[in-house]
CSV table of C-alpha atoms in Angstrom, one decimal:
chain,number,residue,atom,x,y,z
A,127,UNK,CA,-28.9,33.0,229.6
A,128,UNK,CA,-28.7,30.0,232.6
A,129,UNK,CA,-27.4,33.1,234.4
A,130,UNK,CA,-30.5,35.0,233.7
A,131,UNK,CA,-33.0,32.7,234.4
A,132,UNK,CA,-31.3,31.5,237.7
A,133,UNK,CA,-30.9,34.4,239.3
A,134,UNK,CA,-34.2,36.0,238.3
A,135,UNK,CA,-36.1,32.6,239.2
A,136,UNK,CA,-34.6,33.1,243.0
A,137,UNK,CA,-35.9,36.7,243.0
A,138,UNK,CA,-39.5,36.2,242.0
A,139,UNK,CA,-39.9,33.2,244.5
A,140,UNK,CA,-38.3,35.6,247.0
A,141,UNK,CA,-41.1,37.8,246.0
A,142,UNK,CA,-43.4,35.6,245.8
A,143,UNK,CA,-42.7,34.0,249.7
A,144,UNK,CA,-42.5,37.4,251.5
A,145,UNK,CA,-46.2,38.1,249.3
A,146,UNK,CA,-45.2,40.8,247.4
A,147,UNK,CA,-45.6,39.0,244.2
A,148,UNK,CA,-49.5,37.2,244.6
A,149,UNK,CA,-50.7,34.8,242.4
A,150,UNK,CA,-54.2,35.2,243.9
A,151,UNK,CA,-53.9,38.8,242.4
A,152,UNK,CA,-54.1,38.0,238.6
A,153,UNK,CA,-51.5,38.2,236.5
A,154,UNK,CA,-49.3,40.2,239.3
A,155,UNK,CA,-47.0,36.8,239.4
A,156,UNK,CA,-46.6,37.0,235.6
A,157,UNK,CA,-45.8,40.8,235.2
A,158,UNK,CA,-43.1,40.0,238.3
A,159,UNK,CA,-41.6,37.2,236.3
A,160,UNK,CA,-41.1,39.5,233.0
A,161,UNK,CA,-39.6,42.1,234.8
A,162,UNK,CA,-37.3,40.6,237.0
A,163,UNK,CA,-36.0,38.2,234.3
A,164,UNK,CA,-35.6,41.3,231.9
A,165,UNK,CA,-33.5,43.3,234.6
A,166,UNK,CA,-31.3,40.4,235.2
A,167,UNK,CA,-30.6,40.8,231.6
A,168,UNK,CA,-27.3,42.7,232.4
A,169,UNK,CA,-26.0,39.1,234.3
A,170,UNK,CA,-26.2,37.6,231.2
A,171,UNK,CA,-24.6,40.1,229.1
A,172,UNK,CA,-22.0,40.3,232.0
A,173,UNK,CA,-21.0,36.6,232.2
A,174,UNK,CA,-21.1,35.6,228.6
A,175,UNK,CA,-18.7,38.5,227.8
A,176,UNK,CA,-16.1,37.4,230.2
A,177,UNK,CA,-16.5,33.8,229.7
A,178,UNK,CA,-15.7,34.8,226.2
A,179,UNK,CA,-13.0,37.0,226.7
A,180,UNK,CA,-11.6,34.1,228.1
A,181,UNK,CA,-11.6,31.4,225.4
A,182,UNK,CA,-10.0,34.9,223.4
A,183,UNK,CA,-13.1,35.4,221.1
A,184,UNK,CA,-13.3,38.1,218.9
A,185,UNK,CA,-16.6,39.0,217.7
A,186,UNK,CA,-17.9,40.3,220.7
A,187,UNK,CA,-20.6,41.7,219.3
A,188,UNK,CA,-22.1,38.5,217.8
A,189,UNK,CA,-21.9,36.8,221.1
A,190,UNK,CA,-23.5,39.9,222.7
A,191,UNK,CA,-26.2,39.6,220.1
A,192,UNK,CA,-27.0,35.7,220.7
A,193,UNK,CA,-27.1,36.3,224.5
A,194,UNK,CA,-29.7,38.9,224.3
A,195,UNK,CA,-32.2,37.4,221.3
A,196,UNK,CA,-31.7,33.5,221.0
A,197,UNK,CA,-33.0,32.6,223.7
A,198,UNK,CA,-35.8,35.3,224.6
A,199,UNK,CA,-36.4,35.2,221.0
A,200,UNK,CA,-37.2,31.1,220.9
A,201,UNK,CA,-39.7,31.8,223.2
A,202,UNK,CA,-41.2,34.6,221.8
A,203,UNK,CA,-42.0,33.4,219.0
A,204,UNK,CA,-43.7,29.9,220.1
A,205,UNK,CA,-45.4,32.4,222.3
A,206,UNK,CA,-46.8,34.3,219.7
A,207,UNK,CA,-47.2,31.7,217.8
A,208,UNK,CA,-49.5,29.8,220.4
A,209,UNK,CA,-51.5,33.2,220.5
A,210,UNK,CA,-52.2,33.2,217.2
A,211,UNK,CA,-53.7,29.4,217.2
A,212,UNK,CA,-55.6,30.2,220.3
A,213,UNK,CA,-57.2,33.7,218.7
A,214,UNK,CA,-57.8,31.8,215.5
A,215,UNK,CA,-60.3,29.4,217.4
A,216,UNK,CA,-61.3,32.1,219.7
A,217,UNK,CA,-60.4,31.3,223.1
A,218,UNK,CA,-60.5,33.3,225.8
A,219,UNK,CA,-56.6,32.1,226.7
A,220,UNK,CA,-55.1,34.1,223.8
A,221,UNK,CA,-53.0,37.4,224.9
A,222,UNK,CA,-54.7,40.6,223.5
A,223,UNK,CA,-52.3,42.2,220.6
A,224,UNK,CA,-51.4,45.1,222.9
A,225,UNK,CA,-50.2,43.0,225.4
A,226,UNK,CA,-48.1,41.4,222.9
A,227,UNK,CA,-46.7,44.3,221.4
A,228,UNK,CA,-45.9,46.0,225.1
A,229,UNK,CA,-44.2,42.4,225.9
A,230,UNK,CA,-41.8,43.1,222.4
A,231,UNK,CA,-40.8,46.9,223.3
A,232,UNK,CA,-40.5,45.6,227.1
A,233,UNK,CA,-37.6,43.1,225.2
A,234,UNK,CA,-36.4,45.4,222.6
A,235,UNK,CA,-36.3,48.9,224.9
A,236,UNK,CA,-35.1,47.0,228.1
A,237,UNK,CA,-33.0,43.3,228.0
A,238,UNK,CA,-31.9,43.7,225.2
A,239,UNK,CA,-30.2,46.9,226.2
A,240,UNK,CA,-29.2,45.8,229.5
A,241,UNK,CA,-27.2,42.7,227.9
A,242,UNK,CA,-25.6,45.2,226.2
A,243,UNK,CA,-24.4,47.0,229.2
A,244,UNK,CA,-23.6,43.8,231.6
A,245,UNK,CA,-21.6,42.9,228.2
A,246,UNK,CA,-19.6,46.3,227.6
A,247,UNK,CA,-18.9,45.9,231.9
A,248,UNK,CA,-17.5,42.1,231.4
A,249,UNK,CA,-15.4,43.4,228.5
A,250,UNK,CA,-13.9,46.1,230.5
A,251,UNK,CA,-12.8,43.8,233.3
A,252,UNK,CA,-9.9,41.6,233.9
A,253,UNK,CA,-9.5,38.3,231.8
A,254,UNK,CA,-9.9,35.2,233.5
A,255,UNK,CA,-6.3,33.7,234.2
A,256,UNK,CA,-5.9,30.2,233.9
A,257,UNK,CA,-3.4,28.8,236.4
A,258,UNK,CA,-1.5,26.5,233.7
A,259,UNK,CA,-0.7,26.4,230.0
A,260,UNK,CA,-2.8,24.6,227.1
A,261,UNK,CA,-0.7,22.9,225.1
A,262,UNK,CA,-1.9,23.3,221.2
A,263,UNK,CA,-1.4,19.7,220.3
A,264,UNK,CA,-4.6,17.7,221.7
A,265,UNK,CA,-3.6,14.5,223.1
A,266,UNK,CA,-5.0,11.4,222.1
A,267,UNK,CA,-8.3,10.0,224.7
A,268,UNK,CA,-7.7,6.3,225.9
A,269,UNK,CA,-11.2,4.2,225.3
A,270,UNK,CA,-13.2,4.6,228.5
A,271,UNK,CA,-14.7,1.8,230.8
A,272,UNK,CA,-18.7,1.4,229.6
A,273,UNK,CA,-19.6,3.6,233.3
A,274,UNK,CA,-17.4,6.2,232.3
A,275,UNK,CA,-18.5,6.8,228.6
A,276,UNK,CA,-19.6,10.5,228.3
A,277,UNK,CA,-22.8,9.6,227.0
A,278,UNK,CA,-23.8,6.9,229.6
A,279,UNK,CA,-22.6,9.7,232.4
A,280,UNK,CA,-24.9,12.4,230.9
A,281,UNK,CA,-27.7,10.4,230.4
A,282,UNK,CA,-27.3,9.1,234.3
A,283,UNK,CA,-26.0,12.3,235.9
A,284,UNK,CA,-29.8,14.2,235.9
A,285,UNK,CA,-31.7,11.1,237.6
A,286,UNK,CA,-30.0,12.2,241.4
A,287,UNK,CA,-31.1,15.9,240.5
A,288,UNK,CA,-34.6,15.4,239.3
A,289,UNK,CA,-35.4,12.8,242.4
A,290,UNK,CA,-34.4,15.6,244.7
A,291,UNK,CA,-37.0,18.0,243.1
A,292,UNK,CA,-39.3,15.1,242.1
A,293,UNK,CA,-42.3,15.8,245.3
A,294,UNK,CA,-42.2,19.7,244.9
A,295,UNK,CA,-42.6,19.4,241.2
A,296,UNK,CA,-45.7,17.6,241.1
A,297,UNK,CA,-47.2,20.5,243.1
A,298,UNK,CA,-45.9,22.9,240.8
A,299,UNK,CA,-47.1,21.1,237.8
A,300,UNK,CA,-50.8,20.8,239.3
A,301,UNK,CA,-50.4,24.7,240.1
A,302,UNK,CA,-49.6,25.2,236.7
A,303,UNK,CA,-52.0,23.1,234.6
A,304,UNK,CA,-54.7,22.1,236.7
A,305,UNK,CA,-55.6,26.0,237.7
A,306,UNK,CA,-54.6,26.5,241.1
A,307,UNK,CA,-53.2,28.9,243.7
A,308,UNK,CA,-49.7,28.0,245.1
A,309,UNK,CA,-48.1,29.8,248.1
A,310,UNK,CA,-45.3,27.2,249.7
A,311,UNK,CA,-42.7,29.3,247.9
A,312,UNK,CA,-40.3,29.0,251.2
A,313,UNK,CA,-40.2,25.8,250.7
A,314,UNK,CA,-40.1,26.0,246.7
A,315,UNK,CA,-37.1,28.0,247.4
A,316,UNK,CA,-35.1,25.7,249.7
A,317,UNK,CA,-36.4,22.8,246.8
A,318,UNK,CA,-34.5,24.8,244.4
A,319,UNK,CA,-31.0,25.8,246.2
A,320,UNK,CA,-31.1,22.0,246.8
A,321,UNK,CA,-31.3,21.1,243.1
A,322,UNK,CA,-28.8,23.4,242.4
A,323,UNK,CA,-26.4,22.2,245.0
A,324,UNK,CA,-27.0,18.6,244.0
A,325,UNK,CA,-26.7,19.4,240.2
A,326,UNK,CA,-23.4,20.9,241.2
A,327,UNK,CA,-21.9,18.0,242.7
A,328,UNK,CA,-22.9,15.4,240.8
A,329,UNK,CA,-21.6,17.5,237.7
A,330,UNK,CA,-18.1,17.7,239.6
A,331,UNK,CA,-17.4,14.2,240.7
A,332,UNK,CA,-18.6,13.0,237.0
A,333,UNK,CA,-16.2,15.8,235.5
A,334,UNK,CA,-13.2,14.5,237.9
A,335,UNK,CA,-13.8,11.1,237.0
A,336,UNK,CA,-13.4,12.1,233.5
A,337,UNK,CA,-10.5,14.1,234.1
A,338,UNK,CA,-9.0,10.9,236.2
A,339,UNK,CA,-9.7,8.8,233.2
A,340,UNK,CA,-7.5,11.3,230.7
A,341,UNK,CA,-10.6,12.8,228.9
A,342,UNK,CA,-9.8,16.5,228.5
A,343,UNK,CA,-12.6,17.2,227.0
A,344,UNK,CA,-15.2,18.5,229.9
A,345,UNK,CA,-16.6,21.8,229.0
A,346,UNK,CA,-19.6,20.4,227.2
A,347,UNK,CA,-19.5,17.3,229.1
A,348,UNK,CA,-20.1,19.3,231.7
A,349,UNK,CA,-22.6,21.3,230.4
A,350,UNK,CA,-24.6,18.9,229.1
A,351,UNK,CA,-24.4,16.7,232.0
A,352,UNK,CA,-25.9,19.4,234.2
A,353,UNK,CA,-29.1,20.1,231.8
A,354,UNK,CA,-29.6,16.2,231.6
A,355,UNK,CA,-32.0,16.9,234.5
A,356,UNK,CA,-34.6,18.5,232.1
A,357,UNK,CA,-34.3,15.3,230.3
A,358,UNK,CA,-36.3,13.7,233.1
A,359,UNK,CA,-38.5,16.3,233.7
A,360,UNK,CA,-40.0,16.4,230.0
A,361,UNK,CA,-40.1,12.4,230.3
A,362,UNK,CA,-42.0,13.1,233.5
A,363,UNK,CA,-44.3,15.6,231.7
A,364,UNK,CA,-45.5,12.6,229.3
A,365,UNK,CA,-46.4,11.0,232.1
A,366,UNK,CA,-48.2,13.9,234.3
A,367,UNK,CA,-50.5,14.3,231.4
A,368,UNK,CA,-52.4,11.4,231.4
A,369,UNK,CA,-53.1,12.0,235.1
A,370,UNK,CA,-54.3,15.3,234.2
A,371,UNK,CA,-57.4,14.2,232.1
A,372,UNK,CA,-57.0,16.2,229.1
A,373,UNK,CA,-59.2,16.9,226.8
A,374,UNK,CA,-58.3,15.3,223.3
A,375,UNK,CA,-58.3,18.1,221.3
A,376,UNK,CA,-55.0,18.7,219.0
A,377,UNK,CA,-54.3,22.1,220.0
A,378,UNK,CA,-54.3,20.8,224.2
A,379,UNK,CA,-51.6,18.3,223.0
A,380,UNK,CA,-49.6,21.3,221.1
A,381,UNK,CA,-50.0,23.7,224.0
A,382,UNK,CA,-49.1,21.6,226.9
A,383,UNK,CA,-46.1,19.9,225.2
A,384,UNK,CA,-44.8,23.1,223.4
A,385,UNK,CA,-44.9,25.0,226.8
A,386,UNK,CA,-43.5,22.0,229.0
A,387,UNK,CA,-40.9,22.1,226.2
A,388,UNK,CA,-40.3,25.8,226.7
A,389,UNK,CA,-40.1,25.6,230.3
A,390,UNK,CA,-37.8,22.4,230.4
A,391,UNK,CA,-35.1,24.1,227.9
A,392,UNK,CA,-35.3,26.6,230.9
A,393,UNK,CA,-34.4,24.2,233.3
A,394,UNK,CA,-31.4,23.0,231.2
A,395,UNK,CA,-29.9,26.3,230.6
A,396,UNK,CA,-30.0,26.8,234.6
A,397,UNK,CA,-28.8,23.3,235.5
A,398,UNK,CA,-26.1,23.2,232.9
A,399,UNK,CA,-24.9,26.3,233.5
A,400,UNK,CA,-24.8,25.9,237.4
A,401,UNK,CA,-23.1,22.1,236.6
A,402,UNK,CA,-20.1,24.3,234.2
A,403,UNK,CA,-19.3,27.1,236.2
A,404,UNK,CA,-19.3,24.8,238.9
A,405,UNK,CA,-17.2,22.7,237.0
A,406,UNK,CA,-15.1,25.3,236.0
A,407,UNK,CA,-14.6,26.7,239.6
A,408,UNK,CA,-13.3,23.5,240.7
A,409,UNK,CA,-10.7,22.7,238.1
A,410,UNK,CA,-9.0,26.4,238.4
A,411,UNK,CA,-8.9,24.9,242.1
A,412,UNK,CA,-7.2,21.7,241.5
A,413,UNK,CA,-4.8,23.1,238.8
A,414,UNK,CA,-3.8,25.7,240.7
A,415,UNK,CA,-2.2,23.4,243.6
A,416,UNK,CA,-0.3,22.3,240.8
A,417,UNK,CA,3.8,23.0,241.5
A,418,UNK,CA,5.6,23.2,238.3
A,419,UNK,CA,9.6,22.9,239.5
């Protein structure tokens, strides 16, 4: 799913900078961002299924099946959910019901399908080699120095990230809340390569310090030290809205929060996933300079 939502968030701001995509036009930017992140369903499908294959899973088919609904399913349903609050007190926000049913078959006749497909492609091609053997006995983790405790790395690790991005998400966030145009998406779009690039390194040189220190265990590490820059960016959210003058009504509090939540669970599926595969890249790189007489 980071898969999905990384490479479909590049498209639509590629869109969206050479102004084919125009959020002046209204709700073009939204239709654009359903349907690219729907067609980039097959990535998904594709890259779970051989990361899978990998690790020697067998049911396939379950995997498949969480790639394609958990995800794109969470949301849906707070979506809906929101609707339904917002047509309850009658606002002029809430999503007619046809909308909301052509958003479901969109999901049920399209990305769900195309998972399926990018998942039956990874499963037909070659397995990921690793260049050495895992033992099956796990050997025992010497206690770590306080800097180099797993959860004092992750909780560090997204503070480099987030400062990187920190300027061009305030713009964002007043785009989004505050009801107004943005159009700097070439320079959105070198903001975001750069948090990817910087996600990826720090994620590296924290999971070869690990590695230096005899903890084996970096897959999660990895992954988790990636996402931590959502972390930041919810934190930061609590603190953007009391700039943004709210008013205090109980259902601004659920909708601003529950959709900042939504779209920072977004940012750590891409972030974590770029800080594993990333990860992942690099330590088939290492071990395989490895010579075994």
């Amino acid at each position: 799913s980071g898969v999905q939502i990384g490479v479909a968030l590049v498209f639509i701001i590629m869109l969206s900078a050479v102004g084919f995509l125009n959020p002046a036009r209204r709700g073009s930017l939204m239709q654009g961002v359903l349907i690219v992140y729907m067609l980039c369903g097959s990535l998904a499908g594709y890259v779970s299924s051989r990361l899978y294959k990998a690790f020697r899973g067998r049911a396939w088919q379950l995997c498949t099946v969480y790639t394609a609904t958990l995800f794109p399913g969470a949301c849906f349903v707070v979506f809906l959910f929101f609707n339904i609050i917002l047509a309850f007190v009658k606002s002029s926000g809430s999503v007619p019901f046809l909308d909301v049913i052509i958003v479901a078959a969109m999901w049920c006749c399209v990305s769900i399908p195309l998972v399926f497909v990018g998942a039956y492609l990874g499963y037909k091609a070659e397995t990921i080699t690793f260049p050495t053997i895992t033992s099956t006995i796990a050997r025992s983790i010497p206690e770590p120095t306080l800097l180099l405790k797993p959860s004092i790395s992750m909780c560090l690790a997204g503070i480099v990230p987030f400062a990187a991005a920190y300027v061009e998400l305030f713009f964002i966030m007043t785009s989004l809340w505050m009801d107004q145009f943005y159009y700097v998406f070439g320079f959105t779009l070198m903001v975001y390569i750069i948090l990817l690039i910087t996600v990826a390194e720090v994620t590296v040189l924290l999971v070869y310090y690990q590695l230096c220190s005899e903890n084996h265990r970096w897959w999660w590490f990895s992954f988790l030290t990636g996402g931590s820059t959502s972390v930041y960016m919810f934190m930061y959210s609590f603190i953007w809205f009391r700039a943004l003058e709210a008013s205090r009504l109980w259902i601004t509090y659920l909708l601003y929060f529950g959709y900042m939540l939504l779209l920072c669970s977004g940012l750590f599926l891409i972030t974590g996933t770029a800080g594993a595969l990333t990860s992942f890249w690099f330590i088939r790189r290492i071990f395989s300079t490895i010579k075994v007489d």
